[in-house]
CSV table of C-alpha atoms in Angstrom, one decimal:
chain,number,residue,atom,x,y,z
A,1,MET,CA,-4.8,169.0,87.1
A,2,MET,CA,-1.3,170.7,87.5
A,3,ILE,CA,-0.9,174.5,87.9
A,4,ARG,CA,1.1,175.8,85.1
A,5,PHE,CA,2.5,179.4,85.0
A,6,SER,CA,4.6,181.1,82.3
A,7,PHE,CA,8.3,181.0,83.3
A,8,PRO,CA,10.1,184.1,82.1
A,9,LYS,CA,12.2,183.3,79.1
A,10,ALA,CA,15.3,185.2,80.3
A,11,LEU,CA,15.2,183.2,83.6
A,12,VAL,CA,14.9,180.0,81.7
A,13,ALA,CA,17.9,180.9,79.5
A,14,LEU,CA,19.9,182.0,82.6
A,15,SER,CA,19.0,178.8,84.6
A,16,LEU,CA,19.9,176.6,81.7
A,17,ALA,CA,23.3,178.5,81.1
A,18,PHE,CA,24.0,178.1,84.6
A,19,THR,CA,23.3,174.3,84.5
A,20,LEU,CA,25.3,173.8,81.4
A,21,SER,CA,28.1,175.7,82.9
A,22,ALA,CA,28.0,173.8,86.1
A,23,CYS,CA,27.9,170.5,84.2
A,24,SER,CA,30.9,171.4,82.0
A,25,LYS,CA,32.9,172.4,85.0
A,26,GLN,CA,32.3,169.2,86.8
A,27,SER,CA,32.9,167.1,83.8
A,28,SER,CA,36.2,168.9,83.2
A,29,ALA,CA,37.3,169.1,86.6
A,30,PRO,CA,39.7,166.5,88.3
A,31,GLU,CA,38.2,163.7,90.2
A,32,GLN,CA,37.2,164.7,93.6
A,33,VAL,CA,38.6,162.8,96.6
A,34,LEU,CA,36.1,161.2,98.9
A,35,PRO,CA,36.3,161.7,102.6
A,36,GLU,CA,37.5,159.0,104.7
A,37,ALA,CA,35.0,156.9,106.5
A,38,LYS,CA,36.5,157.6,110.0
A,39,ASN,CA,36.4,161.3,109.3
A,40,VAL,CA,32.9,161.2,108.2
A,41,LEU,CA,32.0,159.2,111.5
A,42,GLN,CA,33.9,161.8,113.5
A,43,THR,CA,32.0,164.5,111.9
A,44,LEU,CA,28.6,163.1,112.6
A,45,THR,CA,29.3,162.3,116.2
A,46,LYS,CA,30.8,165.7,116.7
A,47,ALA,CA,27.6,167.4,115.5
A,48,ASN,CA,25.2,165.0,117.3
A,49,ASP,CA,27.1,164.7,120.6
A,50,TYR,CA,27.1,168.4,120.7
A,51,TRP,CA,23.4,168.7,120.1
A,52,GLN,CA,22.5,166.1,122.7
A,53,ARG,CA,24.9,167.5,125.2
A,54,GLU,CA,23.4,171.0,124.9
A,55,ASN,CA,19.8,169.7,124.8
A,56,SER,CA,19.7,166.9,127.3
A,57,GLU,CA,15.8,167.1,127.9
A,58,PRO,CA,13.6,165.8,125.3
A,59,GLY,CA,11.3,168.2,123.8
A,60,TRP,CA,7.5,167.9,122.6
A,61,ALA,CA,6.4,165.8,119.7
A,62,PHE,CA,5.9,168.8,117.2
A,63,TRP,CA,7.8,168.7,113.9
A,64,GLU,CA,11.0,170.5,114.8
A,65,HIS,CA,12.0,167.9,117.3
A,66,ALA,CA,10.6,165.1,115.4
A,67,ALA,CA,12.6,166.1,112.4
A,68,TYR,CA,15.8,166.0,114.4
A,69,HIS,CA,15.0,162.5,115.5
A,70,THR,CA,14.6,161.2,111.9
A,71,GLY,CA,18.2,162.1,111.6
A,72,ASN,CA,19.3,160.9,115.0
A,73,MET,CA,17.8,157.4,114.1
A,74,GLU,CA,19.9,157.2,110.8
A,75,ALA,CA,22.9,158.2,113.0
A,76,TYR,CA,22.1,155.3,115.4
A,77,TYR,CA,21.8,153.0,112.4
A,78,VAL,CA,25.3,153.8,111.0
A,79,THR,CA,27.1,154.1,114.4
A,80,ASN,CA,25.2,151.6,116.6
A,81,HIS,CA,25.8,154.1,119.5
A,82,GLN,CA,23.5,153.2,122.3
A,83,PRO,CA,23.0,156.7,123.6
A,84,TYR,CA,21.6,158.0,120.3
A,85,LEU,CA,18.9,155.1,120.6
A,86,ASP,CA,18.3,156.2,124.3
A,87,TYR,CA,17.8,159.7,123.4
A,88,SER,CA,15.1,159.2,120.9
A,89,MET,CA,13.5,156.4,123.3
A,90,ARG,CA,13.3,159.0,126.1
A,91,TRP,CA,11.7,161.5,123.6
A,92,GLY,CA,9.0,159.0,122.6
A,93,GLU,CA,8.4,158.0,126.2
A,94,LYS,CA,7.9,161.7,127.2
A,95,ASN,CA,5.3,162.1,124.5
A,96,GLU,CA,3.4,159.1,125.3
A,97,TRP,CA,4.0,157.7,121.7
A,98,LYS,CA,1.7,160.3,120.4
A,99,GLY,CA,1.6,163.5,118.2
A,100,ALA,CA,-1.3,165.7,119.2
A,101,LYS,CA,-2.9,164.1,122.0
A,102,SER,CA,-6.7,164.8,121.7
A,103,ASP,CA,-9.1,161.7,121.6
A,104,ASP,CA,-12.1,163.7,120.5
A,105,ARG,CA,-12.1,162.7,116.8
A,106,ALA,CA,-15.1,165.0,116.0
A,107,ASN,CA,-12.6,167.9,116.6
A,108,TRP,CA,-9.5,166.6,114.9
A,109,LYS,CA,-8.1,169.3,112.5
A,110,TYR,CA,-5.4,169.5,109.8
A,111,SER,CA,-4.9,173.1,109.1
A,112,TYR,CA,-1.9,174.8,110.9
A,113,GLY,CA,-2.2,174.3,114.6
A,114,GLU,CA,0.1,173.6,117.6
A,115,THR,CA,-2.6,172.4,120.0
A,116,ASP,CA,-3.7,168.8,120.8
A,117,ASP,CA,-6.8,169.0,118.7
A,118,PHE,CA,-4.6,169.1,115.3
A,119,VAL,CA,-4.2,165.6,115.4
A,120,LEU,CA,-4.5,165.2,111.5
A,121,PHE,CA,-1.9,168.0,110.9
A,122,GLY,CA,1.3,166.5,109.4
A,123,ASP,CA,3.6,168.5,111.6
A,124,TRP,CA,2.3,166.3,114.7
A,125,GLN,CA,2.3,163.1,112.6
A,126,ILE,CA,6.1,163.1,111.6
A,127,ALA,CA,6.7,161.8,115.2
A,128,PHE,CA,5.2,158.5,114.0
A,129,GLN,CA,8.2,157.9,111.8
A,130,ILE,CA,10.4,157.6,114.8
A,131,TYR,CA,8.1,155.6,116.9
A,132,ILE,CA,7.7,153.1,114.1
A,133,ASP,CA,11.5,152.8,113.7
A,134,LEU,CA,11.7,152.2,117.5
A,135,TYR,CA,8.9,149.6,117.3
A,136,LYS,CA,11.0,147.8,114.8
A,137,ILE,CA,13.8,147.6,117.2
A,138,THR,CA,11.8,146.8,120.4
A,139,ASP,CA,8.8,145.0,119.0
A,140,ASP,CA,6.6,147.0,121.4
A,141,GLU,CA,3.3,147.6,119.9
A,142,LYS,CA,2.4,150.5,122.3
A,143,LYS,CA,4.9,152.5,120.3
A,144,ILE,CA,2.9,152.4,117.2
A,145,ALA,CA,-0.8,152.1,118.4
A,146,ARG,CA,-1.4,155.8,118.2
A,147,ALA,CA,0.1,156.0,114.8
A,148,ILE,CA,-2.2,153.4,113.4
A,149,GLU,CA,-5.3,154.8,115.0
A,150,VAL,CA,-4.7,158.2,113.7
A,151,MET,CA,-3.6,157.3,110.2
A,152,GLU,CA,-6.3,154.8,109.6
A,153,TYR,CA,-8.9,157.2,110.8
A,154,GLN,CA,-7.6,159.7,108.4
A,155,MET,CA,-7.7,157.2,105.5
A,156,SER,CA,-11.4,156.4,106.3
A,157,THR,CA,-12.2,160.0,105.4
A,158,ASP,CA,-12.9,161.2,101.9
A,159,ALA,CA,-10.5,164.2,102.2
A,160,VAL,CA,-7.4,164.3,100.0
A,161,ASP,CA,-6.1,167.8,100.9
A,162,TYR,CA,-4.2,166.9,104.0
A,163,TRP,CA,-0.8,167.9,102.6
A,164,TRP,CA,-1.3,171.4,101.7
A,165,TRP,CA,2.3,172.7,102.3
A,166,ALA,CA,5.6,171.3,101.0
A,167,ASP,CA,7.0,170.3,104.4
A,168,GLY,CA,4.1,168.0,104.8
A,169,LEU,CA,5.5,165.7,102.3
A,170,TYR,CA,8.7,164.9,104.4
A,171,MET,CA,6.4,164.8,107.5
A,172,VAL,CA,4.0,162.0,106.5
A,173,MET,CA,4.8,160.3,103.2
A,174,PRO,CA,7.4,158.1,105.1
A,175,VAL,CA,5.0,157.5,107.8
A,176,MET,CA,2.6,155.8,105.4
A,177,THR,CA,5.2,153.6,103.6
A,178,LYS,CA,6.5,152.5,107.0
A,179,LEU,CA,3.0,151.6,108.3
A,180,TYR,CA,2.5,149.8,105.1
A,181,HIS,CA,5.4,147.6,106.0
A,182,VAL,CA,4.2,147.2,109.5
A,183,THR,CA,0.5,146.3,108.7
A,184,GLY,CA,0.6,145.0,105.2
A,185,ASN,CA,-2.4,147.3,104.5
A,186,GLU,CA,-2.3,148.4,100.8
A,187,LEU,CA,-4.5,151.3,101.6
A,188,TYR,CA,-1.6,153.2,102.9
A,189,LEU,CA,0.0,153.2,99.6
A,190,GLU,CA,-3.2,154.2,97.8
A,191,LYS,CA,-3.9,157.1,100.1
A,192,LEU,CA,-0.2,158.2,99.9
A,193,HIS,CA,-0.7,158.5,96.1
A,194,ASP,CA,-4.0,160.4,96.5
A,195,TYR,CA,-2.5,162.9,99.0
A,196,PHE,CA,0.6,163.4,96.8
A,197,ILE,CA,-1.3,164.1,93.6
A,198,TYR,CA,-3.4,166.6,95.6
A,199,ALA,CA,-0.1,168.2,97.0
A,200,LYS,CA,1.3,168.4,93.4
A,201,SER,CA,-1.9,169.9,92.0
A,202,ILE,CA,-1.4,173.0,94.2
A,203,MET,CA,2.3,173.4,94.6
A,204,TYR,CA,4.3,171.7,91.8
A,205,ASP,CA,5.8,173.8,89.0
A,206,GLU,CA,6.0,171.7,85.8
A,207,GLU,CA,8.7,174.0,84.1
A,208,THR,CA,11.3,173.7,86.8
A,209,GLY,CA,10.3,170.5,88.6
A,210,LEU,CA,10.3,172.3,91.9
A,211,PHE,CA,7.7,172.8,94.6
A,212,PHE,CA,6.3,176.1,95.8
A,213,ARG,CA,6.2,176.1,99.5
A,214,ASP,CA,2.3,176.2,99.5
A,215,ALA,CA,-0.6,177.7,97.3
A,216,LYS,CA,0.0,181.3,98.4
A,217,TYR,CA,3.5,181.4,97.1
A,218,VAL,CA,2.7,180.3,93.6
A,219,TYR,CA,3.9,182.5,90.8
A,220,PRO,CA,2.8,185.0,89.8
A,221,GLN,CA,0.8,185.9,92.7
A,222,HIS,CA,4.0,185.8,94.7
A,223,LYS,CA,7.4,186.6,93.3
A,224,SER,CA,11.0,186.9,94.6
A,225,LEU,CA,12.7,190.3,95.2
A,226,ASN,CA,13.7,190.3,91.5
A,227,GLY,CA,10.5,189.1,90.1
A,228,HIS,CA,11.3,185.5,89.8
A,229,LYS,CA,9.5,182.3,91.0
A,230,ASP,CA,10.3,182.0,94.7
A,231,PHE,CA,11.2,178.5,95.6
A,232,TRP,CA,12.2,178.1,99.2
A,233,ALA,CA,15.2,175.9,99.7
A,234,ARG,CA,14.2,174.2,102.9
A,235,GLY,CA,10.7,173.7,101.6
A,236,ASP,CA,12.0,171.8,98.4
A,237,GLY,CA,14.6,170.1,100.7
A,238,TRP,CA,11.8,168.5,102.6
A,239,VAL,CA,10.2,167.3,99.4
A,240,PHE,CA,13.5,165.9,97.9
A,241,ALA,CA,14.3,164.1,101.1
A,242,GLY,CA,10.8,162.9,101.6
A,243,LEU,CA,10.8,161.5,98.0
A,244,ALA,CA,14.0,159.6,98.9
A,245,LYS,CA,12.5,158.1,102.0
A,246,VAL,CA,9.5,157.0,100.0
A,247,LEU,CA,11.5,155.4,97.2
A,248,ALA,CA,13.6,153.7,99.8
A,249,ASP,CA,10.5,152.0,101.3
A,250,LEU,CA,8.1,151.6,98.3
A,251,PRO,CA,7.9,148.1,96.9
A,252,LYS,CA,10.1,147.9,93.8
A,253,ASP,CA,7.0,146.8,91.6
A,254,HIS,CA,4.5,149.2,92.9
A,255,LYS,CA,2.2,150.8,90.2
A,256,HIS,CA,3.0,154.5,91.4
A,257,ARG,CA,6.8,154.0,91.9
A,258,ASP,CA,7.7,155.5,88.6
A,259,GLU,CA,5.6,158.6,89.4
A,260,TYR,CA,7.6,159.5,92.6
A,261,LEU,CA,10.8,158.6,90.8
A,262,LYS,CA,10.2,160.9,87.9
A,263,VAL,CA,9.6,163.9,90.3
A,264,TYR,CA,12.7,163.0,92.3
A,265,LEU,CA,14.8,162.7,89.3
A,266,ARG,CA,13.5,166.1,87.8
A,267,MET,CA,14.3,167.8,91.2
A,268,ALA,CA,17.7,166.4,91.2
A,269,GLU,CA,18.4,167.7,87.6
A,270,THR,CA,17.1,171.1,88.4
A,271,LEU,CA,19.0,171.7,91.7
A,272,VAL,CA,22.3,171.0,90.0
A,273,GLY,CA,22.2,174.2,88.2
A,274,LEU,CA,21.2,176.2,91.4
A,275,GLN,CA,24.0,175.2,93.6
A,276,GLN,CA,26.2,178.1,94.4
A,277,PRO,CA,30.0,177.9,94.0
A,278,GLY,CA,30.5,177.4,97.6
A,279,GLY,CA,28.6,174.2,97.7
A,280,TYR,CA,25.4,175.6,99.3
A,281,TRP,CA,22.0,176.6,98.0
A,282,THR,CA,20.5,180.1,98.8
A,283,ARG,CA,17.2,180.3,100.6
A,284,SER,CA,15.4,181.4,97.4
A,285,LEU,CA,16.6,178.9,94.9
A,286,LEU,CA,16.2,180.9,91.8
A,287,ASP,CA,17.0,184.3,93.2
A,288,PRO,CA,20.2,184.3,95.2
A,289,GLU,CA,20.0,188.0,95.8
A,290,HIS,CA,16.6,187.6,97.5
A,291,ALA,CA,18.2,186.3,100.7
A,292,PRO,CA,22.0,185.9,99.9
A,293,GLY,CA,24.5,183.7,101.9
A,294,TYR,CA,24.9,180.4,103.4
A,295,GLU,CA,21.9,178.2,104.4
A,296,THR,CA,22.5,174.7,106.1
A,297,SER,CA,19.0,173.0,106.3
A,298,GLY,CA,18.1,173.1,102.8
A,299,THR,CA,21.6,172.3,101.7
A,300,ALA,CA,21.7,169.3,104.0
A,301,PHE,CA,18.4,168.0,102.7
A,302,PHE,CA,19.5,168.2,99.1
A,303,THR,CA,22.9,166.5,100.0
A,304,TYR,CA,20.9,163.7,101.7
A,305,GLY,CA,18.6,163.3,98.7
A,306,TYR,CA,21.6,163.2,96.3
A,307,LEU,CA,23.8,160.8,98.4
A,308,TRP,CA,20.7,158.6,98.9
A,309,GLY,CA,20.1,158.4,95.0
A,310,ILE,CA,23.9,157.7,94.3
A,311,ASN,CA,24.1,155.0,97.0
A,312,ASN,CA,20.9,153.2,95.7
A,313,GLY,CA,21.5,153.5,91.8
A,314,TYR,CA,19.0,156.2,91.0
A,315,LEU,CA,21.4,159.0,90.2
A,316,GLU,CA,24.5,158.7,88.0
A,317,ARG,CA,27.6,159.0,90.1
A,318,GLU,CA,29.7,160.8,87.7
A,319,ARG,CA,27.2,163.5,87.3
A,320,TYR,CA,26.0,163.9,90.8
A,321,LEU,CA,28.7,162.9,93.2
A,322,PRO,CA,30.6,166.3,92.6
A,323,VAL,CA,27.4,168.1,93.6
A,324,ALA,CA,27.1,166.2,96.9
A,325,LEU,CA,30.8,166.5,97.6
A,326,ASN,CA,30.7,170.3,97.0
A,327,ALA,CA,27.8,170.5,99.4
A,328,TRP,CA,29.6,168.3,102.0
A,329,GLU,CA,32.5,170.6,101.9
A,330,TYR,CA,30.2,173.4,102.7
A,331,LEU,CA,28.5,171.5,105.4
A,332,THR,CA,31.6,170.3,107.2
A,333,GLY,CA,33.9,173.2,106.4
A,334,VAL,CA,31.6,176.2,106.9
A,335,ALA,CA,28.4,175.2,108.7
A,336,LEU,CA,29.9,172.8,111.3
A,337,GLN,CA,31.7,174.8,113.9
A,338,GLU,CA,34.7,173.8,115.8
A,339,ASP,CA,32.8,172.9,119.0
A,340,GLY,CA,30.2,170.8,117.1
A,341,LYS,CA,27.6,173.4,116.7
A,342,LEU,CA,25.9,173.4,113.3
A,343,GLY,CA,25.4,177.0,112.1
A,344,TYR,CA,23.8,178.9,109.2
A,345,ILE,CA,20.4,177.3,109.7
A,346,GLN,CA,17.5,179.5,108.8
A,347,PRO,CA,15.2,179.8,111.8
A,348,ILE,CA,11.6,178.4,111.8
A,349,GLY,CA,9.6,179.9,109.0
A,350,GLU,CA,8.1,179.3,105.6
A,351,ARG,CA,10.0,181.4,103.1
A,352,ALA,CA,13.2,183.1,102.2
A,353,ILE,CA,13.1,186.6,104.2
A,354,PRO,CA,15.1,189.4,102.7
A,355,GLY,CA,17.5,190.8,105.3
A,356,GLN,CA,17.1,187.9,107.8
A,357,VAL,CA,20.3,187.3,109.6
A,358,VAL,CA,21.5,183.8,109.3
A,359,ASP,CA,25.1,183.3,110.7
A,360,ALA,CA,27.4,180.7,112.3
A,361,ASN,CA,25.4,180.9,115.6
A,362,SER,CA,22.0,180.2,113.8
A,363,THR,CA,21.3,176.6,114.8
A,364,ALA,CA,18.2,174.5,115.2
A,365,ASN,CA,17.2,170.9,115.9
A,366,PHE,CA,15.6,170.2,112.4
A,367,GLY,CA,18.8,171.4,110.8
A,368,VAL,CA,20.9,169.1,112.7
A,369,GLY,CA,18.5,166.3,111.7
A,370,ALA,CA,19.0,167.1,108.1
A,371,PHE,CA,22.8,167.2,108.6
A,372,LEU,CA,22.7,163.8,110.3
A,373,LEU,CA,20.8,162.3,107.5
A,374,ALA,CA,23.4,163.6,105.1
A,375,ALA,CA,26.3,162.6,107.1
A,376,SER,CA,24.8,159.0,107.5
A,377,GLU,CA,24.4,158.6,103.7
A,378,MET,CA,27.9,160.0,103.2
A,379,TYR,CA,29.3,157.3,105.7
A,380,ARG,CA,27.4,154.7,103.7
A,381,LEU,CA,28.9,155.9,100.5
A,382,VAL,CA,32.5,155.8,101.5
A,383,LYS,CA,32.2,152.8,103.8
C-alpha cells in the first residue's frame, strides 16, 4: 500500500505554475546548440584525470568509492582509455572482489553499518556492479563469485525490506539486473520487483512522483524549512539514475517493465519544473530557500537520467533536451573548475541541511562518478 499525504494546495499550484512557465520558456526559446563531441570528451577526461591523479590509491569497497567507479566504467566505455579500466581493476583487486567481507552468514545485517558484518546492506553491495562489468570484460569468474554468493543468499530469505533508503535503489537495483544477465536466473528480477515495491511503499509520494530519502523524512512528520515536503535532490538523483540503469538492462518484454518506466517518466516530468534558472537543482527540491545555491551531485544524476532517456527514446527530445542542456551548462560552466576539480558537491549525508556550506572546493568521489555518468551520456548523444 502506498503512503499518501496531503500536498498543500498552494504548493501544488506553485509547482504547476513553475512547470508550465518552464515549459513555455523552453518551447518558445531558440533551439539550443549541442556541445561538440570533442569538447564533451575533453571535459570528461579533464574531470576524471584530475580525480585519478589526486586519488591514486584505491579506496575501500563502500558506496562512495563504488559510486565513483560506476561512472568511471562508463567513462571507459566511451573513451576506451586503458588507465580508466586499470584504475577500477586495481580497486577491485584491493577489495578482493567483495563488499563487506564477513563469512558468518548468521551475523549478516542490512541496517546501516560500515563494518564487515553488514554484508546485506546495499551500500556494500554497489561494488558488485563494477565487479560484474569487469567480469564481462575479462571473463574471470572470481570477480563475481562473492556477488552471486551474497545476492543468492539474500534472495533465499523471506525478507523484502532490504532497500529502506532511497540511495539503495541505485546501489543494488542494477546489481540484480546485471546478475540476471550473467546467470539467467529469473529470481533476480522477481526479487528486484519485490524489494522495489517495498521501497515504494515507505518512501514514494504519489502526488509528486518523488521519493523521500527514507521513512523518517516522510511528510508531514518531517517538513522543510518553509513547511513543504522535503525531497532531497541527491536522494531522488540516486533513484532516477537507478531506474535508468534498470530500464537499460531489463528485458524489453518483462512483465514489470512498465511499472519501472511509469515511475521514471513521472520523475522526469516533475523534475522539469523544479530545475533552477541556472540549470541546477537545489538540495531540497520543493523548497529552494531551505538550502539555497548550487549542488552538483543531484544535478549530475538528473542530467544522466534525462540524457539516457533521450538517447534511448523514452523521453521526448524537444521537451527534455533543453533541461539536460541547461544542466550540462551548469555542470561544465560552474561546477567543473579550471584545474579539473568538480565543485559544489554536497558532502556525505542524507538530507538538505540549512546553512551547510557547499562551494567550489566541495568535491567528492561519488559526485565525480555522477558527473562521469552524465558526461558519458552527453557524449553518446552528440557523437
